[in-house]
mmCIF file of C-alpha atoms in Angstrom:
data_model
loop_
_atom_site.group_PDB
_atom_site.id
_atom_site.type_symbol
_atom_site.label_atom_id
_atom_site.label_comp_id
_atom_site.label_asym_id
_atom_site.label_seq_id
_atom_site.Cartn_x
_atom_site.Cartn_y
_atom_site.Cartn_z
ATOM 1 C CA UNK A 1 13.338 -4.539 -21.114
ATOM 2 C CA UNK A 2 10.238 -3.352 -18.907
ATOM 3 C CA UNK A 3 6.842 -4.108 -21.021
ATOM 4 C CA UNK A 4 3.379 -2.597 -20.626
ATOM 5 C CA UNK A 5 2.418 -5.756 -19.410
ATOM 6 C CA UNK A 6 1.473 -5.239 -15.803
ATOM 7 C CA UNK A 7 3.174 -8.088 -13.294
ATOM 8 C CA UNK A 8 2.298 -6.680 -9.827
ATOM 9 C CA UNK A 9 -0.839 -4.434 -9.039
ATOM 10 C CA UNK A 10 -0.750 -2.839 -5.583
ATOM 11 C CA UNK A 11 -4.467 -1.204 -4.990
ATOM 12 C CA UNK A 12 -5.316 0.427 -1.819
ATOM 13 C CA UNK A 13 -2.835 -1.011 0.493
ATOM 14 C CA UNK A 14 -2.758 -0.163 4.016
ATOM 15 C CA UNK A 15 -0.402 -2.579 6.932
ATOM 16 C CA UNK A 16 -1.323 -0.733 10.523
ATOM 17 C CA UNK A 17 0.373 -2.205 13.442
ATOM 18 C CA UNK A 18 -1.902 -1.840 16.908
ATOM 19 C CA UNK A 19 0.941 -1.354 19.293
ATOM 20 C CA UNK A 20 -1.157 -0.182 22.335
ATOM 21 C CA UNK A 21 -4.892 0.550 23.420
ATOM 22 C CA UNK A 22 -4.899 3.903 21.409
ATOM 23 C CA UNK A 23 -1.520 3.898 19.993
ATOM 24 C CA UNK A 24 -2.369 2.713 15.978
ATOM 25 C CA UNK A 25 1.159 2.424 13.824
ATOM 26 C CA UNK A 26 0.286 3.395 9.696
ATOM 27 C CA UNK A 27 3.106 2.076 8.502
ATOM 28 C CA UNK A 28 1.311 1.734 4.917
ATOM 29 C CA UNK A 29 -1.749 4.145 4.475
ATOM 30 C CA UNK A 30 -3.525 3.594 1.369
ATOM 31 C CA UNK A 31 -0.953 3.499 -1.092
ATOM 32 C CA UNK A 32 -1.417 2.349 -4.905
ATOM 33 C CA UNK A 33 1.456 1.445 -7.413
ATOM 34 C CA UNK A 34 2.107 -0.986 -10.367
ATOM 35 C CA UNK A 35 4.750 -2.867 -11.419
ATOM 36 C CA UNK A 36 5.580 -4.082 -14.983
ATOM 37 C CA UNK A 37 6.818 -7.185 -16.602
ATOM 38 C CA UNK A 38 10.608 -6.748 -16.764
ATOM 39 C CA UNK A 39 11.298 -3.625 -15.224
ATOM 40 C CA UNK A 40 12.543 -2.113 -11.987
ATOM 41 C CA UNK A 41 10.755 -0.250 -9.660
ATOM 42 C CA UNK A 42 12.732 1.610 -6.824
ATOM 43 C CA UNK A 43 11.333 2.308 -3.542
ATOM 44 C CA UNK A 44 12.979 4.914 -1.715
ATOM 45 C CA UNK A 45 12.348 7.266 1.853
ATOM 46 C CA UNK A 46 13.652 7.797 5.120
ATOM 47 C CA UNK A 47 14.152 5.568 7.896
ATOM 48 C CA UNK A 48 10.786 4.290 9.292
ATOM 49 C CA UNK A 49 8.399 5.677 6.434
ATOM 50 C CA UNK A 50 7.003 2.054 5.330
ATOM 51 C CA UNK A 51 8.750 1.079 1.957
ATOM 52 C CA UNK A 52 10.294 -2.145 3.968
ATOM 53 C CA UNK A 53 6.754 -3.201 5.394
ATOM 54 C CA UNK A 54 5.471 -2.614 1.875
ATOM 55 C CA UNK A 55 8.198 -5.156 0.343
ATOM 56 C CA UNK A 56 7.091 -7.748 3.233
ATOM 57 C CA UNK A 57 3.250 -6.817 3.022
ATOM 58 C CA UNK A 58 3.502 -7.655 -1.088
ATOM 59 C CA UNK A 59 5.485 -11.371 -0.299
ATOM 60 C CA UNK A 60 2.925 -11.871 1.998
ATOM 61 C CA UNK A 61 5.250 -11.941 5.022
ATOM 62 C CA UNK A 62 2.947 -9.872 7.097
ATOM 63 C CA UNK A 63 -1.097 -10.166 6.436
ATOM 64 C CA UNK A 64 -2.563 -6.788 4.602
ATOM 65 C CA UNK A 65 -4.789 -5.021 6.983
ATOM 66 C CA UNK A 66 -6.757 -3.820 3.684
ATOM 67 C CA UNK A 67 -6.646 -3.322 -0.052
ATOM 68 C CA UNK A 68 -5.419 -5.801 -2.724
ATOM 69 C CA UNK A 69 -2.176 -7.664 -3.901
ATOM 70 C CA UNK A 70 -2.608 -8.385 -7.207
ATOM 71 C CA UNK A 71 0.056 -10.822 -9.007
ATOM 72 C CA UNK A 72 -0.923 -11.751 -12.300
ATOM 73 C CA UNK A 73 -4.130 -11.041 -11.562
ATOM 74 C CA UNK A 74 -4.315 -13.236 -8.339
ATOM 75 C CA UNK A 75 -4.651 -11.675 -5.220
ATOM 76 C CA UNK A 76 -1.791 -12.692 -3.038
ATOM 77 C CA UNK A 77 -3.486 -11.748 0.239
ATOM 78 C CA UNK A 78 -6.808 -14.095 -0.603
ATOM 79 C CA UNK A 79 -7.792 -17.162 0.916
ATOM 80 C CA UNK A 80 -4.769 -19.934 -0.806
ATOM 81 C CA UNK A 81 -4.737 -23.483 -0.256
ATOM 82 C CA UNK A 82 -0.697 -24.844 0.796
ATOM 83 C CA UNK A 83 -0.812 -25.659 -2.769
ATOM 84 C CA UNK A 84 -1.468 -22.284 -3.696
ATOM 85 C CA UNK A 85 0.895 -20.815 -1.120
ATOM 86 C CA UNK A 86 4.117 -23.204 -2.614
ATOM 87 C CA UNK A 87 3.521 -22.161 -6.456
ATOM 88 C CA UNK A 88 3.196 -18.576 -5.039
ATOM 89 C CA UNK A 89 6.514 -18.677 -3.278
ATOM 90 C CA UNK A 90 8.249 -19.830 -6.338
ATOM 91 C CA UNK A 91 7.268 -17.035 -8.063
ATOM 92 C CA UNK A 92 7.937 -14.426 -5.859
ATOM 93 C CA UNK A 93 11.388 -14.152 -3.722
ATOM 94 C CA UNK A 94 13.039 -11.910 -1.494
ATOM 95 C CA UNK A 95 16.852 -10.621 -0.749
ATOM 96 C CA UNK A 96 17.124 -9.555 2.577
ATOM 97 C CA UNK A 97 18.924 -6.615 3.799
ATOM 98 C CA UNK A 98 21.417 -7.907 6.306
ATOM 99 C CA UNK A 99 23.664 -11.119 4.597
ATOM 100 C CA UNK A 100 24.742 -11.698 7.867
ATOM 101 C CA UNK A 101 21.409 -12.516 9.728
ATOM 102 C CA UNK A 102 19.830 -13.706 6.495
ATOM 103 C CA UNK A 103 21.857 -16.682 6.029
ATOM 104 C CA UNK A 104 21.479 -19.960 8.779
ATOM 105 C CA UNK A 105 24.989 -20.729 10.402
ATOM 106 C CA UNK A 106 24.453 -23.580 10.602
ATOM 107 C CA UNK A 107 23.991 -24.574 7.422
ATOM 108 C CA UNK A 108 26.566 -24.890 4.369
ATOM 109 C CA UNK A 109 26.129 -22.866 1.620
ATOM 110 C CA UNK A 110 25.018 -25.698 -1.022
ATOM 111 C CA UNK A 111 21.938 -26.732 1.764
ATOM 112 C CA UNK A 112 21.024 -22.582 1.964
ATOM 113 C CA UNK A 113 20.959 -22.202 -1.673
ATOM 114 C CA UNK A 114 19.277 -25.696 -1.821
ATOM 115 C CA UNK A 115 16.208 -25.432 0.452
ATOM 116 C CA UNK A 116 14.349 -23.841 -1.867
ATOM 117 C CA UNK A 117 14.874 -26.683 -5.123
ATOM 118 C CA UNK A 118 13.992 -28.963 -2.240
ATOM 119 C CA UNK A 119 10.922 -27.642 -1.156
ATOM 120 C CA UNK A 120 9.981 -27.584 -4.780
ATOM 121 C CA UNK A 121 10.977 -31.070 -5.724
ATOM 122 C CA UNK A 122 12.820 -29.046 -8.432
ATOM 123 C CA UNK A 123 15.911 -31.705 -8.746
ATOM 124 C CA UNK A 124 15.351 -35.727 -8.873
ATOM 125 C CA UNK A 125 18.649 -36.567 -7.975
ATOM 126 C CA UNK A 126 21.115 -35.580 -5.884
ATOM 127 C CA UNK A 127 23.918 -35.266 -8.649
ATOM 128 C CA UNK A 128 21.184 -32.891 -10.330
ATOM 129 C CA UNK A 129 20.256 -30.879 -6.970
ATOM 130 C CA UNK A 130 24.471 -30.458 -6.931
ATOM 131 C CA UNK A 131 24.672 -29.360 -10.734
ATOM 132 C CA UNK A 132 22.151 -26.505 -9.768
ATOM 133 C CA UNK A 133 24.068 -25.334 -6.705
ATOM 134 C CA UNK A 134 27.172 -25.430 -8.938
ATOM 135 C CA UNK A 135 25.527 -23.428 -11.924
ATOM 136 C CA UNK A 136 24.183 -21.067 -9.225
ATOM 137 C CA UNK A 137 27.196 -20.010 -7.750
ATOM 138 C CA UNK A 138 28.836 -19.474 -10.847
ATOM 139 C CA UNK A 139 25.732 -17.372 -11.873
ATOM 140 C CA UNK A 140 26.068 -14.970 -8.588
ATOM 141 C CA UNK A 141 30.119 -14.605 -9.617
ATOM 142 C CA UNK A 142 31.740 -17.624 -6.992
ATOM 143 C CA UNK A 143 32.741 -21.132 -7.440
ATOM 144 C CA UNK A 144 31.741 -24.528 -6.630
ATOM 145 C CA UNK A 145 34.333 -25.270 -4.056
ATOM 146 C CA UNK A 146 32.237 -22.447 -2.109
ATOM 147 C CA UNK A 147 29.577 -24.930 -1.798
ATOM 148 C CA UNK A 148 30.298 -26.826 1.485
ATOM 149 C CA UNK A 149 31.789 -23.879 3.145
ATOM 150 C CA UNK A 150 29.524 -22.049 6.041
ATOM 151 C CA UNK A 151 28.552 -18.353 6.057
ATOM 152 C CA UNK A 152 30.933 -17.234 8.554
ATOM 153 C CA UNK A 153 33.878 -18.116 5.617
ATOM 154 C CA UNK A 154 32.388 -15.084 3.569
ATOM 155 C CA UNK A 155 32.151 -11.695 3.147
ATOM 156 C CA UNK A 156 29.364 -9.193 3.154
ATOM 157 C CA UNK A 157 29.640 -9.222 -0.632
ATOM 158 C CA UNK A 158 29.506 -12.572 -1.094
ATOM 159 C CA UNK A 159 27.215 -13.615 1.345
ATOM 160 C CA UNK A 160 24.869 -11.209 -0.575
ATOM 161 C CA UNK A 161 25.815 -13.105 -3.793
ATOM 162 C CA UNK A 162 24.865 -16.292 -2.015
ATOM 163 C CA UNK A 163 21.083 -14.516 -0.626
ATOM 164 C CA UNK A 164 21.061 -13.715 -4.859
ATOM 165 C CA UNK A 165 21.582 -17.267 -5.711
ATOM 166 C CA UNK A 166 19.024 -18.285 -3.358
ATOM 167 C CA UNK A 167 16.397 -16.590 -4.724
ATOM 168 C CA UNK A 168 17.430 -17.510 -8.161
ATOM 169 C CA UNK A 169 17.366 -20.899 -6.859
ATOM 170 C CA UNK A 170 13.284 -21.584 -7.722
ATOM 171 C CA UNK A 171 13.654 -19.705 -10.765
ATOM 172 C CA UNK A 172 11.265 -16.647 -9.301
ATOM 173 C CA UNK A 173 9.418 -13.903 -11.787
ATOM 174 C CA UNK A 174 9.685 -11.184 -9.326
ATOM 175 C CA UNK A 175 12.139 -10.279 -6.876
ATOM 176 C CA UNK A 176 11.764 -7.648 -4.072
ATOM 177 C CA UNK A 177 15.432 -6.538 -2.614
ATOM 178 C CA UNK A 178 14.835 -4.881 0.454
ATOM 179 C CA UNK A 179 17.908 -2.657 0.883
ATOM 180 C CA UNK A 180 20.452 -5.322 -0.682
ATOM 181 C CA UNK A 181 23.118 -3.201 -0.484
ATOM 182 C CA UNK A 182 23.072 -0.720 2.565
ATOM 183 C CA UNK A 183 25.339 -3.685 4.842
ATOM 184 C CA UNK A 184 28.146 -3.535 1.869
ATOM 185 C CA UNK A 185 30.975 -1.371 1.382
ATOM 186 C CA UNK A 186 30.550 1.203 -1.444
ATOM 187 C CA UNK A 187 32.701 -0.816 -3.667
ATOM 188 C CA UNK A 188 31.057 -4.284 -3.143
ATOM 189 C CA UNK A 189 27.643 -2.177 -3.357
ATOM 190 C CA UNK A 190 28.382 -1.565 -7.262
ATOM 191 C CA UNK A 191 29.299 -4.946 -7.630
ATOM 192 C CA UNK A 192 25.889 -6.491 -6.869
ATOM 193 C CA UNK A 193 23.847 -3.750 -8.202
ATOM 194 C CA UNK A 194 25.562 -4.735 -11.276
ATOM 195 C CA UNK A 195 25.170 -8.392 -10.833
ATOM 196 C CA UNK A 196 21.304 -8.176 -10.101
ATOM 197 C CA UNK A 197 20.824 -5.829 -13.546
ATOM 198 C CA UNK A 198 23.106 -8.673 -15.523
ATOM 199 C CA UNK A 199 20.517 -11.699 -14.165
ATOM 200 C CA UNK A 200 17.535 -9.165 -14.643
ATOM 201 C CA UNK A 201 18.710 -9.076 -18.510
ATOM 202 C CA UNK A 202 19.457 -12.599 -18.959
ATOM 203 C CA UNK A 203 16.707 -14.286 -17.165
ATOM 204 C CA UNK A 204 13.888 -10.977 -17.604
ATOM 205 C CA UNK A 205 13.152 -10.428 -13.845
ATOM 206 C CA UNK A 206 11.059 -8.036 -11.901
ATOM 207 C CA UNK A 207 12.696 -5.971 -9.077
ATOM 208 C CA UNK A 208 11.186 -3.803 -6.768
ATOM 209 C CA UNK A 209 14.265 -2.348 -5.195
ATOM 210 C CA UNK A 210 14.307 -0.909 -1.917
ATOM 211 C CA UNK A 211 17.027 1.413 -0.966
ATOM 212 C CA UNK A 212 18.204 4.502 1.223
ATOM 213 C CA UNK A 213 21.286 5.091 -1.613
ATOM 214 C CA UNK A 214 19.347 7.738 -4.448
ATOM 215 C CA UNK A 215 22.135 7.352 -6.785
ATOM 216 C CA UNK A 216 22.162 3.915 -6.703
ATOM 217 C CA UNK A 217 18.607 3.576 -6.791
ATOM 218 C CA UNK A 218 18.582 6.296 -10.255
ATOM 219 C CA UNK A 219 21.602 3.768 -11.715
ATOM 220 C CA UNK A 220 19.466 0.284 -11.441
ATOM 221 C CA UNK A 221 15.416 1.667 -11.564
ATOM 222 C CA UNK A 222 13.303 2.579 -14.396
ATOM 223 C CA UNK A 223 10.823 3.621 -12.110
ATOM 224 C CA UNK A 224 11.048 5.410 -8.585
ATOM 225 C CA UNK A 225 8.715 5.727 -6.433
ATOM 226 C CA UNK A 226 9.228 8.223 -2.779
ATOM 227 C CA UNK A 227 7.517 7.623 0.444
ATOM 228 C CA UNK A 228 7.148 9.513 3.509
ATOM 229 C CA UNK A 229 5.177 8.550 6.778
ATOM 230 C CA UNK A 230 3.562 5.461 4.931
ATOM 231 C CA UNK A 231 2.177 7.088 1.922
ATOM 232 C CA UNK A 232 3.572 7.283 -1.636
ATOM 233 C CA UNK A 233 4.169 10.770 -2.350
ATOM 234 C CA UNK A 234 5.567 10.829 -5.731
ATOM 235 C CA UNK A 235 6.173 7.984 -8.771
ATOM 236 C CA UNK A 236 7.754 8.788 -12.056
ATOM 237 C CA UNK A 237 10.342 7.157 -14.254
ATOM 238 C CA UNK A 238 13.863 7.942 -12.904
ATOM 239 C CA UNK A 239 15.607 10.104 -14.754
ATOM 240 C CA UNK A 240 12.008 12.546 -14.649
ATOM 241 C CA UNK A 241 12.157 12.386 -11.075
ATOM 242 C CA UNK A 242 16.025 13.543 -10.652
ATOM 243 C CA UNK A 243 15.483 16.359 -13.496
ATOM 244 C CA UNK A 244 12.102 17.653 -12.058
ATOM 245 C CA UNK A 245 11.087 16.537 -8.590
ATOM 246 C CA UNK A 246 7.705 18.194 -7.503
ATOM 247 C CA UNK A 247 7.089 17.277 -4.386
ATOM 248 C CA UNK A 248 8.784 19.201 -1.489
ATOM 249 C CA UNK A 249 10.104 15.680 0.125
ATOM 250 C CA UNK A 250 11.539 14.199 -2.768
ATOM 251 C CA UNK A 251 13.365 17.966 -3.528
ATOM 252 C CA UNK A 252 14.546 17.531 0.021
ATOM 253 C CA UNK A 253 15.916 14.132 -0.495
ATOM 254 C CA UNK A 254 17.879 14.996 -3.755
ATOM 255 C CA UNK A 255 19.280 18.438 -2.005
ATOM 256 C CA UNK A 256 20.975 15.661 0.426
ATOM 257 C CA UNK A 257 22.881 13.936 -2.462
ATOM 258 C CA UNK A 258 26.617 14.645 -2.325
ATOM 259 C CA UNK A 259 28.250 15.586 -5.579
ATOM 260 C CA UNK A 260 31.939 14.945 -6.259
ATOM 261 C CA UNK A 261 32.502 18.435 -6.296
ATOM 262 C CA UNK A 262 34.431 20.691 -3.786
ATOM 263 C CA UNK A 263 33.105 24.180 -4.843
ATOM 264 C CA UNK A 264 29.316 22.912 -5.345
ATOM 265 C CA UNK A 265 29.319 21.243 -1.886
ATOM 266 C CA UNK A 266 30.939 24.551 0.036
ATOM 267 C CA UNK A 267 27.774 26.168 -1.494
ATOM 268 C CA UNK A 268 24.491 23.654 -1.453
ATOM 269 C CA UNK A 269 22.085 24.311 0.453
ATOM 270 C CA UNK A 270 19.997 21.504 1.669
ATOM 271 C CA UNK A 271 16.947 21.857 1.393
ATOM 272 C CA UNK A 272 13.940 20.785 3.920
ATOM 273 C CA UNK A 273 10.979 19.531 4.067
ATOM 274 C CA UNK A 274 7.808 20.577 6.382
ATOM 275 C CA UNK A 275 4.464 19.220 5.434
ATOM 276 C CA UNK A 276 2.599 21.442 7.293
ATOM 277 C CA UNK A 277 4.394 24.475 5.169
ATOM 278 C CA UNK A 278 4.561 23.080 2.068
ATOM 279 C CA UNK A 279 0.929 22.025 1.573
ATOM 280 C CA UNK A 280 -1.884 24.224 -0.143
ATOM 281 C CA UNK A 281 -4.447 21.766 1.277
ATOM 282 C CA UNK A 282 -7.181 24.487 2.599
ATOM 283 C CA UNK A 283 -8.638 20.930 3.942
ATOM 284 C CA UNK A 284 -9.144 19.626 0.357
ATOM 285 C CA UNK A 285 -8.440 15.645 -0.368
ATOM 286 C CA UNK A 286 -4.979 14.759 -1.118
ATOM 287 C CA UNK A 287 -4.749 11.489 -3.469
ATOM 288 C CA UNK A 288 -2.032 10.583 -6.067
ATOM 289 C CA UNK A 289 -2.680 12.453 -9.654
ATOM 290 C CA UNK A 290 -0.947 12.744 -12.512
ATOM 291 C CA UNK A 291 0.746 15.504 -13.709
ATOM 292 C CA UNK A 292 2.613 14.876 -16.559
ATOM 293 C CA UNK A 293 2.637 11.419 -18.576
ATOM 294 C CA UNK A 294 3.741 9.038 -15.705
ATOM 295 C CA UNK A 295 4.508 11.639 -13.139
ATOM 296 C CA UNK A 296 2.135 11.425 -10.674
ATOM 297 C CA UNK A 297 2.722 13.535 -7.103
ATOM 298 C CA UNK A 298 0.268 12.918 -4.123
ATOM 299 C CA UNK A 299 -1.771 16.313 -3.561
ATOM 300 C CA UNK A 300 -4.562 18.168 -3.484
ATOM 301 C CA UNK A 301 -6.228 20.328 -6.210
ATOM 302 C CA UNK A 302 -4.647 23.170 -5.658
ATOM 303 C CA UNK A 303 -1.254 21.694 -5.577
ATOM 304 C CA UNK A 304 -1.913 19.819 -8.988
ATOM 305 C CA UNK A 305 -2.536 23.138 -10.262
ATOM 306 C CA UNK A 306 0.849 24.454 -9.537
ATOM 307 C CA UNK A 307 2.723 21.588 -9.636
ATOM 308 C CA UNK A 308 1.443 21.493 -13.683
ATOM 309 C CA UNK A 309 1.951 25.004 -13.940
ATOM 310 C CA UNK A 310 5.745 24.251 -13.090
ATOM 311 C CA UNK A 311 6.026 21.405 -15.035
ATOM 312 C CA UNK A 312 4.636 23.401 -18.468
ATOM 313 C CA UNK A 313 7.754 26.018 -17.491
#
């Protein structure tokens, strides 16, 4: 159960990559978001439009070029002793998109799920170490004879289990899953969405959840947040956003959902997005506002105006 208590404060963010003398990459530009104690916050947008970069900017895998990563208050991209960087780490964990590159193959599965109690100096004994791989197998839905297999012995499913039971591993607050289940078959895909909201219940995690899928994103998130060309164009709790999307791209994005339904698919029409078209900007600021309570749309003041004259409809 989300809280009002905020965990994660995102302020300002902005990750540009210089790739060339005058060739300047936004792949975050300026974006602001928080994230609550307990809840789940879904990130979604096309291919290429930042919400990857902004999972690895927050974990502190790349440096922010500006603006403020606040976790708990502490700002994650501040000057941190090692110290400071290991009780950090703990806190904060990642599940990578690809379970097949994620995962050393080298390495048995009880060492992977391991490194992190390790690191941590989390288990005094090796009989104790074992008794947490064990328990966090079982957790993530596999067995303890799984433990001194490799990688290669698994499937996409399960080697995603195993990336789950490695960030369980230091006992984190806050996971980010960047696009967890976009390598999985649609079947498996269920199965760990519904394994992550299970361990989010019992042991009161944080996600932010990155993902292409809408549907599945609408099924696991309180929260949804849309971005397009590294800025945040629209935020508002999930089931608001599906009923009444305002912003052109996130009405474009929901027009591309399939629907088990012969006769409605022969007639949708998709619809598309164009920002040049669909802005009313007549060169006037465009910055996130709110609309309704906890609908908030990135636009100018002209837009706000019509996009609260819809929403009153």
């Amino acid at each position: 159960m989300a809280s009002a208590e905020k965990l994660l404060e995102i302020k300002n963010l902005k990750q540009y990559f210089n790739m060339g003398k005058s060739n300047e990459v936004r792949a975050i530009d300026d974006i602001s978001f928080d994230i609550f104690k307990g809840e789940t916050l879904g990130l979604v947008g096309e291919s290429g439009c930042g919400k990857s970069t902004t999972g690895r900017t927050i974990i502190r895998l790349y440096d922010a070029t500006d603006g403020e990563v606040l976790f708990d208050g502490d700002n994650v991209h501040g000057k941190k002793s090692k110290a400071d960087l290991k009780k950090f780490n703990r806190k904060m964990q990642m599940i990578f998109q690809d379970p097949y590159a994620s995962l050393n193959p080298r390495m048995k599965i009880a060492d992977i799920i391991a490194e992190g109690i390790d690191i941590h100096g989390l288990a005094k004994t090796k009989a104790e170490r074992n008794n947490k791989v064990y328990s966090l197998l079982e957790t993530v839905g596999l067995n303890r004879e799984h433990a001194n297999r490799y990688p290669h012995e698994f499937s996409g499913g399960q080697r995603q289990r195993i990336g789950i039971a490695r960030a369980l591993a230091v006992e984190p607050e806050f996971i980010i899953a960047d696009e967890p289940i976009s390598a999985l078959d649609v079947s498996i895909q269920a199965q760990v969405v519904n394994l992550m909201k299970k361990l989010q219940k019992e042991k009161g995690l944080t996600y932010l959840f990155i993902a292409h899928d809408l549907s599945m994103v609408k099924y696991i998130s309180d929260r949804i947040g849309v971005m397009y060309f590294g800025k945040l164009v629209e935020l508002a709790p999930a089931n608001e956003l599906y009923n009444n999307p305002l912003h052109p791209y996130t009405q474009s994005l929901l027009s591309a959902i399939p629907l088990p339904d012969p006769d409605y698919e022969r007639t949708r029409v998709r619809k598309t997005y164009d920002p040049i078209v669909h802005q009313y900007t007549d060169g006037e600021k465009l910055e996130m506002r709110e609309i309704t309570p906890g609908h908030f749309v990135y636009c100018s003041e002209k837009e706000f105006v019509h996009y609260q004259s819809i929403s009153m409809k």
